[in-house]
């Protein structure tokens, strides 16, 4: 660590802070939702499909990131992903039903009966 420039140390600290904050906030949302939103009869297959989709999406973002940076620059890439984050949060806020204190059967009833989304 001795001789390491301050900006490099701050970059590493910022990455660790981001990863830690993400893992206790926004990160687990996808994993919590997939266990609750699918009916029992298709839950295992649906969770498998959701997990595959999640990892495939992560792979595609990693694969396309160099092209996005070369096309839009670092700042443009940051703003693009910031916008996507806002869209994701808005989507979650507008579409995710509160499930606190409800059984899986009650959640399934809410998800299949769109009129009762309170």
Coordinates of N, CA, C and O in Angstrom, one line a residue:
X1 N 0.8 -1.2 0.0 CA 0.0 0.0 0.0 C 0.9 1.2 0.0 O 0.5 2.3 -0.6
X2 N 2.0 1.2 0.6 CA 2.9 2.3 0.6 C 3.3 2.6 -0.8 O 3.6 1.7 -1.6
X3 N 3.3 3.9 -1.2 CA 3.6 4.3 -2.5 C 2.5 4.3 -3.5 O 2.6 4.7 -4.6
X4 N 1.3 3.8 -3.1 CA 0.2 3.8 -4.0 C -0.5 5.2 -4.0 O -0.7 5.7 -2.9
X5 N -0.7 5.7 -5.1 CA -1.2 7.1 -5.2 C -2.6 7.2 -4.5 O -3.4 6.2 -4.6
X6 N -2.9 8.3 -4.0 CA -4.2 8.5 -3.3 C -5.4 8.3 -4.2 O -6.4 7.6 -3.8
X7 N -5.4 8.8 -5.5 CA -6.6 8.5 -6.3 C -6.8 7.0 -6.5 O -8.0 6.6 -6.6
X8 N -5.8 6.2 -6.6 CA -6.0 4.7 -6.7 C -6.6 4.2 -5.5 O -7.5 3.3 -5.6
X9 N -6.2 4.6 -4.3 CA -6.8 4.1 -3.1 C -8.2 4.5 -3.0 O -9.1 3.8 -2.5
X10 N -8.5 5.8 -3.3 CA -9.9 6.3 -3.3 C -10.8 5.5 -4.3 O -11.9 5.2 -4.0
X11 N -10.2 5.1 -5.4 CA -11.0 4.4 -6.4 C -11.4 3.0 -5.8 O -12.5 2.5 -6.0
X12 N -10.4 2.3 -5.2 CA -10.7 1.0 -4.6 C -11.7 1.1 -3.5 O -12.6 0.3 -3.4
X13 N -11.5 2.2 -2.7 CA -12.5 2.4 -1.6 C -13.9 2.6 -2.1 O -14.9 2.1 -1.6
X14 N -14.0 3.4 -3.2 CA -15.3 3.7 -3.8 C -15.9 2.5 -4.3 O -17.1 2.2 -4.2
X15 N -15.1 1.6 -5.0 CA -15.7 0.4 -5.5 C -16.2 -0.5 -4.4 O -17.3 -1.1 -4.4
X16 N -15.4 -0.7 -3.3 CA -15.8 -1.5 -2.2 C -17.1 -0.9 -1.5 O -18.0 -1.7 -1.2
X17 N -17.2 0.4 -1.4 CA -18.4 1.0 -0.8 C -19.6 0.8 -1.7 O -20.6 0.4 -1.2
X18 N -19.4 0.9 -3.0 CA -20.5 0.7 -4.0 C -21.0 -0.8 -3.9 O -22.2 -1.0 -3.7
X19 N -20.1 -1.7 -3.9 CA -20.5 -3.1 -3.9 C -21.2 -3.5 -2.6 O -22.2 -4.1 -2.6
X20 N -20.6 -3.0 -1.5 CA -21.2 -3.2 -0.2 C -22.6 -2.6 -0.1 O -23.6 -3.3 0.4
X21 N -22.8 -1.4 -0.5 CA -24.1 -0.7 -0.5 C -25.1 -1.4 -1.4 O -26.3 -1.6 -1.0
X22 N -24.6 -1.8 -2.6 CA -25.5 -2.5 -3.5 C -26.0 -3.8 -3.0 O -27.2 -4.2 -3.1
X23 N -25.1 -4.6 -2.3 CA -25.5 -5.9 -1.8 C -26.5 -5.9 -0.6 O -27.2 -6.9 -0.4
X24 N -26.6 -4.7 0.0 CA -27.6 -4.6 1.1 C -28.8 -3.8 0.8 O -29.6 -3.5 1.6
X25 N -28.8 -3.3 -0.5 CA -30.0 -2.5 -0.9 C -30.6 -3.0 -2.2 O -31.5 -3.9 -2.1
X26 N -30.2 -2.5 -3.3 CA -30.9 -2.8 -4.6 C -30.6 -4.2 -5.1 O -31.4 -4.9 -5.7
X27 N -29.4 -4.8 -4.8 CA -29.0 -6.1 -5.3 C -29.9 -7.3 -5.0 O -30.2 -8.0 -5.9
X28 N -30.3 -7.4 -3.8 CA -31.2 -8.6 -3.5 C -32.6 -8.6 -4.0 O -33.3 -9.6 -4.0
X29 N -33.0 -7.4 -4.5 CA -34.4 -7.3 -4.9 C -34.8 -8.4 -6.0 O -35.9 -9.0 -5.8
X30 N -34.0 -8.6 -7.0 CA -34.3 -9.5 -8.0 C -34.5 -10.9 -7.4 O -35.4 -11.7 -7.8
X31 N -33.6 -11.3 -6.5 CA -33.6 -12.6 -5.9 C -34.7 -12.8 -5.0 O -35.3 -13.9 -4.9
X32 N -35.2 -11.8 -4.3 CA -36.3 -11.9 -3.4 C -37.6 -12.0 -4.2 O -38.5 -12.7 -3.9
X33 N -37.7 -11.2 -5.3 CA -38.9 -11.2 -6.1 C -39.2 -12.6 -6.7 O -40.3 -13.1 -6.8
X34 N -38.1 -13.2 -7.3 CA -38.4 -14.5 -8.0 C -38.9 -15.6 -7.1 O -39.6 -16.4 -7.6
X35 N -38.6 -15.5 -5.8 CA -39.1 -16.5 -4.9 C -40.6 -16.3 -4.6 O -41.2 -17.2 -4.0
X36 N -41.1 -15.1 -4.8 CA -42.5 -14.8 -4.4 C -43.5 -14.7 -5.6 O -44.6 -14.9 -5.4
X37 N -43.0 -14.3 -6.7 CA -44.0 -13.9 -7.8 C -44.6 -15.0 -8.6 O -45.6 -14.9 -9.3
X38 N -43.9 -16.2 -8.6 CA -44.3 -17.3 -9.4 C -45.2 -18.2 -8.7 O -45.0 -18.6 -7.5
X39 N -46.3 -18.7 -9.3 CA -47.1 -19.7 -8.7 C -46.4 -21.0 -8.4 O -45.4 -21.4 -9.0
X40 N -46.8 -21.7 -7.3 CA -46.1 -22.9 -6.9 C -45.9 -23.9 -8.0 O -44.9 -24.6 -8.1
X41 N -46.9 -24.1 -8.9 CA -46.8 -25.2 -9.9 C -45.7 -24.9 -10.9 O -45.3 -25.9 -11.5
X42 N -45.2 -23.7 -11.1 CA -44.2 -23.4 -12.0 C -43.0 -22.7 -11.4 O -42.1 -22.3 -12.1
X43 N -42.9 -22.7 -10.1 CA -41.9 -21.9 -9.4 C -40.5 -22.3 -9.7 O -39.7 -21.5 -10.1
X44 N -40.2 -23.6 -9.7 CA -38.8 -24.0 -9.9 C -38.3 -23.7 -11.3 O -37.2 -23.2 -11.5
X45 N -39.2 -24.0 -12.3 CA -38.8 -23.7 -13.7 C -38.7 -22.2 -13.9 O -37.8 -21.7 -14.6
X46 N -39.6 -21.5 -13.3 CA -39.6 -20.0 -13.5 C -38.4 -19.4 -12.8 O -37.8 -18.4 -13.4
X47 N -38.0 -19.8 -11.6 CA -36.8 -19.3 -11.0 C -35.6 -19.6 -11.8 O -34.7 -18.8 -11.9
X48 N -35.5 -20.8 -12.3 CA -34.4 -21.2 -13.2 C -34.3 -20.3 -14.4 O -33.2 -19.8 -14.7
X49 N -35.4 -20.0 -15.0 CA -35.4 -19.1 -16.2 C -35.1 -17.7 -15.8 O -34.3 -17.1 -16.5
X50 N -35.6 -17.2 -14.7 CA -35.2 -15.9 -14.2 C -33.7 -15.8 -13.9 O -33.1 -14.8 -14.2
X51 N -33.2 -16.8 -13.3 CA -31.7 -16.8 -13.0 C -30.9 -16.8 -14.2 O -29.9 -16.0 -14.4
X52 N -31.3 -17.6 -15.2 CA -30.6 -17.7 -16.5 C -30.7 -16.3 -17.2 O -29.7 -15.8 -17.7
X53 N -31.8 -15.7 -17.2 CA -32.0 -14.4 -17.8 C -31.1 -13.3 -17.1 O -30.5 -12.5 -17.7
X54 N -31.1 -13.4 -15.8 CA -30.2 -12.4 -15.0 C -28.8 -12.6 -15.4 O -28.1 -11.6 -15.7
X55 N -28.2 -13.8 -15.4 CA -26.8 -14.0 -15.7 C -26.6 -13.7 -17.2 O -25.5 -13.1 -17.5
X56 N -27.5 -14.0 -18.1 CA -27.3 -13.7 -19.5 C -27.3 -12.2 -19.7 O -26.5 -11.6 -20.5
X57 N -28.2 -11.5 -19.0 CA -28.2 -10.0 -19.1 C -26.9 -9.4 -18.6 O -26.3 -8.5 -19.2
X58 N -26.3 -9.9 -17.5 CA -25.1 -9.4 -16.9 C -23.9 -9.7 -18.0 O -23.1 -8.8 -18.2
X59 N -24.0 -10.9 -18.6 CA -23.0 -11.2 -19.6 C -23.0 -10.2 -20.8 O -22.0 -9.7 -21.3
X60 N -24.3 -10.0 -21.3 CA -24.4 -9.1 -22.4 C -24.0 -7.6 -22.1 O -23.4 -7.0 -22.9
X61 N -24.2 -7.2 -20.9 CA -23.8 -5.8 -20.5 C -22.3 -5.8 -20.4 O -21.6 -4.9 -21.0
X62 N -21.6 -6.8 -19.9 CA -20.2 -6.9 -19.8 C -19.6 -7.0 -21.2 O -18.5 -6.3 -21.5
X63 N -20.2 -7.7 -22.1 CA -19.7 -7.9 -23.4 C -19.8 -6.6 -24.2 O -19.0 -6.2 -25.0
X64 N -20.9 -5.8 -24.0 CA -21.2 -4.6 -24.8 C -20.5 -3.4 -24.2 O -20.5 -2.3 -24.9
X65 N -20.1 -3.4 -23.0 CA -19.6 -2.2 -22.3 C -18.4 -1.6 -23.1 O -18.5 -0.3 -23.2
X66 N -17.4 -2.3 -23.6 CA -16.4 -1.6 -24.3 C -16.9 -0.8 -25.5 O -16.5 0.3 -25.8
X67 N -17.9 -1.4 -26.2 CA -18.4 -0.7 -27.4 C -19.2 0.5 -27.0 O -19.2 1.5 -27.7
X68 N -20.0 0.4 -25.9 CA -20.7 1.5 -25.4 C -19.8 2.7 -25.0 O -20.0 3.8 -25.3
X69 N -18.7 2.4 -24.3 CA -17.8 3.4 -23.9 C -17.1 4.0 -25.1 O -17.0 5.3 -25.2
X70 N -16.7 3.2 -26.1 CA -16.1 3.8 -27.3 C -17.1 4.7 -28.1 O -16.7 5.6 -28.8
X71 N -18.4 4.3 -28.1 CA -19.4 5.1 -28.8 C -19.8 6.4 -28.1 O -19.8 7.4 -28.7
X72 N -20.1 6.3 -26.8 CA -20.7 7.4 -26.0 C -19.7 8.1 -25.1 O -20.0 9.1 -24.5
X73 N -18.5 7.5 -24.9 CA -17.5 8.0 -24.0 C -17.9 7.6 -22.6 O -18.9 7.1 -22.3
X74 N -17.0 7.9 -21.7 CA -17.2 7.5 -20.3 C -18.4 8.2 -19.6 O -19.2 7.6 -19.0
X75 N -18.5 9.5 -19.8 CA -19.6 10.3 -19.3 C -20.9 9.8 -19.9 O -21.9 9.6 -19.1
X76 N -21.0 9.6 -21.2 CA -22.2 9.2 -21.8 C -22.6 7.8 -21.3 O -23.8 7.6 -21.1
X77 N -21.7 6.9 -21.1 CA -21.9 5.6 -20.6 C -22.5 5.7 -19.2 O -23.5 5.0 -18.8
X78 N -21.9 6.5 -18.4 CA -22.4 6.7 -17.0 C -23.8 7.2 -17.0 O -24.7 6.7 -16.3
X79 N -24.1 8.2 -17.9 CA -25.5 8.8 -17.9 C -26.5 7.7 -18.5 O -27.6 7.7 -18.0
X80 N -26.0 6.9 -19.4 CA -26.9 5.9 -19.9 C -27.3 4.9 -18.8 O -28.4 4.6 -18.6
X81 N -26.3 4.4 -18.1 CA -26.6 3.4 -17.0 C -27.3 4.1 -15.9 O -28.1 3.4 -15.2
X82 N -27.1 5.4 -15.6 CA -27.8 6.1 -14.6 C -29.3 6.2 -15.0 O -30.2 6.0 -14.1
X83 N -29.5 6.5 -16.2 CA -30.9 6.5 -16.7 C -31.6 5.2 -16.6 O -32.7 5.1 -16.2
X84 N -30.8 4.1 -16.9 CA -31.4 2.8 -16.8 C -31.7 2.4 -15.3 O -32.7 1.8 -15.0
X85 N -30.9 2.9 -14.4 CA -31.2 2.7 -13.0 C -32.4 3.4 -12.6 O -33.2 2.9 -11.8
X86 N -32.6 4.6 -13.0 CA -33.9 5.4 -12.7 C -35.1 4.7 -13.3 O -36.1 4.6 -12.6
X87 N -35.0 4.2 -14.5 CA -36.1 3.5 -15.1 C -36.4 2.2 -14.3 O -37.5 1.9 -14.1
X88 N -35.3 1.5 -13.9 CA -35.5 0.3 -13.1 C -36.2 0.6 -11.8 O -37.2 -0.1 -11.4
X89 N -35.8 1.6 -11.1 CA -36.4 2.0 -9.8 C -37.8 2.4 -10.0 O -38.7 2.1 -9.2
X90 N -38.1 3.2 -11.1 CA -39.5 3.6 -11.4 C -40.4 2.4 -11.7 O -41.5 2.3 -11.2
X91 N -39.8 1.4 -12.4 CA -40.6 0.2 -12.7 C -40.9 -0.6 -11.5 O -42.0 -1.0 -11.3
X92 N -39.9 -0.7 -10.6 CA -40.1 -1.4 -9.3 C -41.2 -0.7 -8.5 O -42.1 -1.3 -8.0
X93 N -41.1 0.6 -8.4 CA -42.0 1.4 -7.6 C -43.5 1.2 -8.1 O -44.4 1.1 -7.4
X94 N -43.6 1.2 -9.4 CA -44.9 1.2 -10.0 C -45.5 -0.2 -10.2 O -46.8 -0.3 -10.3
X95 N -44.7 -1.2 -10.2 CA -45.3 -2.5 -10.5 C -45.1 -3.6 -9.4 O -45.9 -4.6 -9.5
X96 N -44.3 -3.4 -8.5 CA -44.1 -4.5 -7.5 C -45.1 -4.3 -6.4 O -45.2 -3.2 -5.8
X97 N -45.8 -5.4 -6.1 CA -46.8 -5.4 -5.1 C -46.2 -5.6 -3.7 O -45.3 -6.5 -3.6
X98 N -46.7 -5.0 -2.7 CA -46.2 -5.2 -1.3 C -46.7 -6.6 -0.9 O -47.8 -6.9 -1.0
X99 N -45.7 -7.4 -0.4 CA -46.0 -8.7 0.0 C -45.7 -9.0 1.5 O -45.8 -10.1 2.0
X100 N -45.4 -7.9 2.2 CA -45.1 -8.1 3.7 C -46.3 -8.6 4.4 O -47.4 -8.2 4.3
X101 N -46.0 -9.7 5.2 CA -47.0 -10.3 6.0 C -48.0 -11.2 5.3 O -49.0 -11.6 5.9
X102 N -47.8 -11.5 4.0 CA -48.7 -12.3 3.2 C -48.1 -13.7 3.0 O -46.9 -13.8 2.8
X103 N -48.9 -14.7 2.9 CA -48.5 -16.0 2.6 C -48.3 -16.1 1.1 O -48.7 -15.3 0.3
X104 N -47.6 -17.2 0.7 CA -47.4 -17.4 -0.8 C -48.7 -17.5 -1.5 O -48.8 -17.1 -2.6
X105 N -49.6 -18.2 -0.8 CA -51.0 -18.3 -1.5 C -51.7 -17.0 -1.6 O -52.3 -16.7 -2.7
X106 N -51.6 -16.1 -0.6 CA -52.2 -14.8 -0.8 C -51.5 -14.0 -1.9 O -52.1 -13.2 -2.6
X107 N -50.1 -14.1 -1.9 CA -49.4 -13.4 -3.0 C -49.8 -13.9 -4.4 O -50.0 -13.1 -5.3
X108 N -50.0 -15.2 -4.5 CA -50.4 -15.8 -5.8 C -51.8 -15.2 -6.1 O -52.1 -14.9 -7.3
X109 N -52.7 -15.2 -5.2 CA -54.0 -14.6 -5.4 C -54.0 -13.2 -5.9 O -54.7 -12.8 -6.8
X110 N -53.1 -12.4 -5.3 CA -52.9 -11.0 -5.7 C -52.4 -10.9 -7.1 O -52.9 -10.1 -7.9
X111 N -51.4 -11.7 -7.4 CA -50.7 -11.6 -8.7 C -51.7 -12.1 -9.8 O -51.5 -11.7 -10.9
X112 N -52.6 -13.0 -9.5 CA -53.5 -13.5 -10.6 C -54.7 -12.7 -10.7 O -55.4 -12.8 -11.7
X113 N -55.1 -12.0 -9.6 CA -56.3 -11.1 -9.7 C -55.8 -9.7 -9.7 O -55.6 -9.1 -8.6
X114 N -55.7 -9.1 -10.8 CA -55.1 -7.7 -11.0 C -56.0 -6.6 -10.4 O -55.5 -5.5 -10.1
X115 N -57.2 -6.9 -10.0 CA -58.1 -5.9 -9.5 C -57.7 -5.6 -8.0 O -57.9 -4.6 -7.5
X116 N -57.1 -6.6 -7.3 CA -56.8 -6.5 -5.9 C -55.3 -6.4 -5.7 O -54.6 -7.2 -5.2
X117 N -54.8 -5.2 -6.0 CA -53.3 -5.0 -6.0 C -52.9 -4.0 -4.8 O -52.0 -3.3 -4.9
X118 N -53.7 -4.0 -3.8 CA -53.4 -3.1 -2.6 C -52.4 -3.7 -1.7 O -52.1 -4.8 -1.6

